[in-house]
mmCIF file of C-alpha atoms in Angstrom:
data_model
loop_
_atom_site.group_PDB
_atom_site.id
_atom_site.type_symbol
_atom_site.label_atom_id
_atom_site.label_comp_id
_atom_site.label_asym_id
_atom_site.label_seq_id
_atom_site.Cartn_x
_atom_site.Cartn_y
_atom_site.Cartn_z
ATOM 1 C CA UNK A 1 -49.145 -25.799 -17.174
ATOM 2 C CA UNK A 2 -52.149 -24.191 -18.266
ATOM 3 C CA UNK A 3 -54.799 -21.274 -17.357
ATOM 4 C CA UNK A 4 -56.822 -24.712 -16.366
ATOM 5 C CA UNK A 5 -54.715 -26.578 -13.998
ATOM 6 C CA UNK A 6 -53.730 -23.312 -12.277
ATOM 7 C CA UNK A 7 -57.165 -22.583 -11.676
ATOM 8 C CA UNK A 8 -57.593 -25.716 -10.417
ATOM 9 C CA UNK A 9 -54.448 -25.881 -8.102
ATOM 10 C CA UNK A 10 -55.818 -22.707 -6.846
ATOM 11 C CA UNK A 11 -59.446 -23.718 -6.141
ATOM 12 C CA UNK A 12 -58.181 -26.822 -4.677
ATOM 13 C CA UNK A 13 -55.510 -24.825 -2.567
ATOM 14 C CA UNK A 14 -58.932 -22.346 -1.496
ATOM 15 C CA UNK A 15 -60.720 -25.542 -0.285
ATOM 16 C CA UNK A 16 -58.114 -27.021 1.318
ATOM 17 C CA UNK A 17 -57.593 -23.494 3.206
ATOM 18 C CA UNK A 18 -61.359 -23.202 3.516
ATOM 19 C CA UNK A 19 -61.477 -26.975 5.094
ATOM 20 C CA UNK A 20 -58.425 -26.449 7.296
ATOM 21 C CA UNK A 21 -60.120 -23.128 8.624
ATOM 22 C CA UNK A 22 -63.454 -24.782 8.946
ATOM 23 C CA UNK A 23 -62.071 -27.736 10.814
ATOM 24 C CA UNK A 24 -59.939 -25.312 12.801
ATOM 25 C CA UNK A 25 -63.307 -23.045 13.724
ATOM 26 C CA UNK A 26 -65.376 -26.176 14.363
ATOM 27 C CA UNK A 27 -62.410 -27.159 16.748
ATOM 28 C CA UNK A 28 -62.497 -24.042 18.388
ATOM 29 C CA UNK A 29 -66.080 -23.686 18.409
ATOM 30 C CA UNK A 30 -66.075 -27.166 20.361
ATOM 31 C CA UNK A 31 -63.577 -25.981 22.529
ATOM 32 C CA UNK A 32 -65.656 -22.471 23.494
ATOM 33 C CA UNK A 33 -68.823 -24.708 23.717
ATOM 34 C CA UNK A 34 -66.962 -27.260 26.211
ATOM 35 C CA UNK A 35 -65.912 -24.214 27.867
ATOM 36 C CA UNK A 36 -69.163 -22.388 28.139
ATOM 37 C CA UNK A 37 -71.094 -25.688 29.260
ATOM 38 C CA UNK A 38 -68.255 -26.146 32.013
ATOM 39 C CA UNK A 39 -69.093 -22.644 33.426
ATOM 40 C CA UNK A 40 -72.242 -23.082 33.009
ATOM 41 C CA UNK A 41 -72.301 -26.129 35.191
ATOM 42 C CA UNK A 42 -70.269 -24.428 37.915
ATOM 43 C CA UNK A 43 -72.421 -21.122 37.826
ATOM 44 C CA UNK A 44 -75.601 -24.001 37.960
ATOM 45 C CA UNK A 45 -73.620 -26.005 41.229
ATOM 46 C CA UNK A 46 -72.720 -22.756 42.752
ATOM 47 C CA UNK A 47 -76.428 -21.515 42.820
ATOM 48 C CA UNK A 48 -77.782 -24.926 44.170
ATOM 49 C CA UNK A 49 -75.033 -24.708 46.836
ATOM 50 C CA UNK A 50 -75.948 -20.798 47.459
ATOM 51 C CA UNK A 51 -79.784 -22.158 47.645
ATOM 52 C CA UNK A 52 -79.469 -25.088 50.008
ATOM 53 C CA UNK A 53 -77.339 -22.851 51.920
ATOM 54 C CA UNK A 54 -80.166 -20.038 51.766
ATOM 55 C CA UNK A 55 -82.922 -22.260 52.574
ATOM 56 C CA UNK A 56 -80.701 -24.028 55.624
ATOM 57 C CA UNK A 57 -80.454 -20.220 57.047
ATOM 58 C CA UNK A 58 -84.588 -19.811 56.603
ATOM 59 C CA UNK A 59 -85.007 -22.938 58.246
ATOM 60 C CA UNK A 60 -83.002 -22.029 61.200
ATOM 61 C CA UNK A 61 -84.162 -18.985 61.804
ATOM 62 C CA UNK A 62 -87.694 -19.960 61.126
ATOM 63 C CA UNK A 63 -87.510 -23.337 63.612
ATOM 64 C CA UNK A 64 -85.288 -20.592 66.472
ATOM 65 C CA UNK A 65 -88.482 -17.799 65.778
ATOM 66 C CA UNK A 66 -90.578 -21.172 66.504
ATOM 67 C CA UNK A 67 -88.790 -21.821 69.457
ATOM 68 C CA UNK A 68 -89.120 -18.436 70.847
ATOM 69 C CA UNK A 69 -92.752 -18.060 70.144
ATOM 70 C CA UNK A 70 -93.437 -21.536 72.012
ATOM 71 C CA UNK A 71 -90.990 -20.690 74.959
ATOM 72 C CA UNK A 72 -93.351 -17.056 75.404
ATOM 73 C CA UNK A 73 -96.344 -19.273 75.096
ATOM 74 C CA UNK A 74 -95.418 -21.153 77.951
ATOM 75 C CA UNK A 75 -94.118 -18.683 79.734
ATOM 76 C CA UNK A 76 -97.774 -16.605 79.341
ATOM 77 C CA UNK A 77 -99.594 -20.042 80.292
ATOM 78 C CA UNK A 78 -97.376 -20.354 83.409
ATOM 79 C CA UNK A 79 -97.939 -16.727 84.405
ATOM 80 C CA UNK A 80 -101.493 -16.867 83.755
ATOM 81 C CA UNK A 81 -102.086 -20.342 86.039
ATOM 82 C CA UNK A 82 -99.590 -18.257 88.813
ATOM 83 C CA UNK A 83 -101.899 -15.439 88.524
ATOM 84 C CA UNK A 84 -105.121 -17.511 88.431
ATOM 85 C CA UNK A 85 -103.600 -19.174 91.865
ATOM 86 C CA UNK A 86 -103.370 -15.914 93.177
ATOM 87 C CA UNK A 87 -106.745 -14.778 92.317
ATOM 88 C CA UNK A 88 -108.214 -18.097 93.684
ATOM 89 C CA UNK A 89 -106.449 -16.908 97.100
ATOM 90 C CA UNK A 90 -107.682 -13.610 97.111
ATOM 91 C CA UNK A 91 -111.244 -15.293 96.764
ATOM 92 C CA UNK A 92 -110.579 -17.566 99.903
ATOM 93 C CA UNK A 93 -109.593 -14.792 101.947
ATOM 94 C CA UNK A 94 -112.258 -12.508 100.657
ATOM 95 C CA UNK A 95 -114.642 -15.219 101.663
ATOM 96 C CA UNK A 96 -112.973 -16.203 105.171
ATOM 97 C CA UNK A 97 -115.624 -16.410 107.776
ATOM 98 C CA UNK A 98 -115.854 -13.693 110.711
ATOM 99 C CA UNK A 99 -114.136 -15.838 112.993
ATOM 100 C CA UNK A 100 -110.884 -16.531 111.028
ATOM 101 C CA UNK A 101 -110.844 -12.865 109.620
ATOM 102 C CA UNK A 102 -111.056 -11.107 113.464
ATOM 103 C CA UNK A 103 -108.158 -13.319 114.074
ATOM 104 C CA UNK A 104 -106.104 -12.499 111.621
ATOM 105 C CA UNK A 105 -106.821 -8.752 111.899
ATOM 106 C CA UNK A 106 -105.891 -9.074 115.308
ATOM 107 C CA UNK A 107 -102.102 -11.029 114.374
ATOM 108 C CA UNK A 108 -101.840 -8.043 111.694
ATOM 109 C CA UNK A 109 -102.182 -5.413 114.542
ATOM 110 C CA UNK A 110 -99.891 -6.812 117.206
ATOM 111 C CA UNK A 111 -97.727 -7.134 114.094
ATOM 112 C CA UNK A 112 -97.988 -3.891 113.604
ATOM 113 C CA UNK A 113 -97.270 -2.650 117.059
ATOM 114 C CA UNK A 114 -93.841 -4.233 117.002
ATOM 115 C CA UNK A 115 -93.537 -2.097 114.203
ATOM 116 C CA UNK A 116 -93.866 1.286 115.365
ATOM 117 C CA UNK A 117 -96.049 3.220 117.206
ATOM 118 C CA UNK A 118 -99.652 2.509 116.211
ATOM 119 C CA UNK A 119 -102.187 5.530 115.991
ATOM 120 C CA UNK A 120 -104.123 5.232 112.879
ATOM 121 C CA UNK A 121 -105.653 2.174 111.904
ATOM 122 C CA UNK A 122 -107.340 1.347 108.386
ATOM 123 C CA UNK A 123 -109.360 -1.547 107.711
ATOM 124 C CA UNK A 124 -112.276 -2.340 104.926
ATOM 125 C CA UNK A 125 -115.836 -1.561 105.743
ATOM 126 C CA UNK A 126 -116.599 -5.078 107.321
ATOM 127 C CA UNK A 127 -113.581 -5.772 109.144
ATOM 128 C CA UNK A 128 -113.645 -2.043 111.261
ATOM 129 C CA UNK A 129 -115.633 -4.098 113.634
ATOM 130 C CA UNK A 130 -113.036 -6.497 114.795
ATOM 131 C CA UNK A 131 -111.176 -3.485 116.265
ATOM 132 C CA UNK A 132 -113.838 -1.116 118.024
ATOM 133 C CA UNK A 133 -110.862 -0.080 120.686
ATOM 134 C CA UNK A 134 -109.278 1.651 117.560
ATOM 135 C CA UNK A 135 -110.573 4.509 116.000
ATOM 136 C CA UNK A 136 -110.217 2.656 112.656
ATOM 137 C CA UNK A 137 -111.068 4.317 109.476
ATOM 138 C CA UNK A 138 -112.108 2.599 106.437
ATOM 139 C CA UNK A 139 -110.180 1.644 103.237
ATOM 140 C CA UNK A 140 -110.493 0.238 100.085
ATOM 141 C CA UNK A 141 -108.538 -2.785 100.851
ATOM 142 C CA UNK A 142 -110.121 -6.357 100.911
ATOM 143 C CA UNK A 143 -108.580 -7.000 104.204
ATOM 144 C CA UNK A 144 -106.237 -6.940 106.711
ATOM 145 C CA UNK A 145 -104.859 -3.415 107.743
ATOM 146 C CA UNK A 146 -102.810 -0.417 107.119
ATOM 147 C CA UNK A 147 -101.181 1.615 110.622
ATOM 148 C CA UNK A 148 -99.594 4.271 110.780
ATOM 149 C CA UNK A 149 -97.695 6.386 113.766
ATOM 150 C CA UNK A 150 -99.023 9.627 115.296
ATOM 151 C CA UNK A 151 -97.582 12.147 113.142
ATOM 152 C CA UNK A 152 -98.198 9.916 109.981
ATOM 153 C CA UNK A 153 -94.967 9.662 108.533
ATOM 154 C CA UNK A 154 -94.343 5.876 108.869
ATOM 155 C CA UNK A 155 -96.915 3.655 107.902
ATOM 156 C CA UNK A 156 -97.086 -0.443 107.361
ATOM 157 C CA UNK A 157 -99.485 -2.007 105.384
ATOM 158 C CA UNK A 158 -100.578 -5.434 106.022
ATOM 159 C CA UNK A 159 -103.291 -5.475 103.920
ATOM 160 C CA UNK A 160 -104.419 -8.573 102.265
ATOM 161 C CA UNK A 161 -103.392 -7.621 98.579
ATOM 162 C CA UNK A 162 -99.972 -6.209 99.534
ATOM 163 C CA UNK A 163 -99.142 -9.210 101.749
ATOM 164 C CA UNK A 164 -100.301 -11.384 98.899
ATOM 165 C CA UNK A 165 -98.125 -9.597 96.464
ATOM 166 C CA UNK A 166 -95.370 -9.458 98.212
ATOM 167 C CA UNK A 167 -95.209 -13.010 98.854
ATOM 168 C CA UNK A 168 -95.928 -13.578 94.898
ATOM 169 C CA UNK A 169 -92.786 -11.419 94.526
ATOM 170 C CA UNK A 170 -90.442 -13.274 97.360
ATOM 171 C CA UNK A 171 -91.665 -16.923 96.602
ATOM 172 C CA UNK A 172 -92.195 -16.653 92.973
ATOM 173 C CA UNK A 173 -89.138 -18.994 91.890
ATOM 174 C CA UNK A 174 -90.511 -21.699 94.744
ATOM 175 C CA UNK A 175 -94.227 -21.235 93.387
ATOM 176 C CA UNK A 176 -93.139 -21.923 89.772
ATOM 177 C CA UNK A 177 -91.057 -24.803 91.004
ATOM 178 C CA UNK A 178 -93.927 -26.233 93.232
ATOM 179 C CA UNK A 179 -96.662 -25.911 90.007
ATOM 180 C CA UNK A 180 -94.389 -26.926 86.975
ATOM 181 C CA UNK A 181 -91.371 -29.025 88.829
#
């Protein structure tokens, strides 16, 4: 065996090594590749899964925020048609004509009397003159009256805008139910 055929056997032996290990690394470089696409995949599913789930939450919360904001809408619309009501009643009584108006002051005093004692009367400018056996003072009060007893310490107030408040306060559920069912 010569200098020749050993160098041969040994070159030979060098690329067979030098294949093996190549085909071995390519192997293994398919394998890591393989691997690295698979995560990749998952990481890729997991963030469209994180996303849908993201953009579900945002459209909850955006369609509840919705919700909210139309329910105070309403709610402000209702209240301002209640209060427009209102107002439109305190127009009709402002406006009632002299005969209706000395009536009713009259109901509000007897009213009154079964109250307590009456010794002060206060009415608005106009209406003093339904009630000249009283030495009624005046008010700022659209109508109707305030009493009170002798020594002042009691007093009821049947004027217009506290009777019409208080009955916006007592009947409110039963106004709401008679204007919006």
């Amino acid at each position: 065996m010569g200098l020749e055929t050993v160098k041969e056997e040994i070159l030979n032996s060098a690329k067979e090594k030098a294949n093996s290990l190549t085909a071995e690394a390519r192997k293994e470089a398919n394998q890591i590749t393989r691997e690295v696409e698979r995560k990749a995949e998952e990481m890729r599913e997991k963030s469209e899964a994180e996303a849908k789930r993201t953009i579900d939450l945002i459209k909850r919360q955006e369609l509840a925020s919705a919700e909210l904001e139309n329910k105070k809408m309403l709610l402000e619309a209702k209240k301002q048609i209640i209060d427009d009501v209102f107002a439109e009643a305190k127009q009709r009584i402002e406006s009632l004509d002299d005969r209706k108006r000395e009536a009713y002051i009259k109901k509000l005093l007897e009213k009154a009397k079964k109250d307590i004692h009456v010794a002060y009367v206060y009415l608005n400018k106009k209406d003093a003159k339904y009630l000249k056996e009283h030495d009624a003072e005046t008010a700022s009060i659209i109508g109707g009256l305030i009493a009170e007893n002798k020594d002042k310490t009691v007093r009821v107030d049947y004027s217009f805008e506290t009777l019409l408040q208080s009955i916006k306060e007592s009947e409110l559920q039963n106004i709401n139910k008679v204007l919006f069912g």
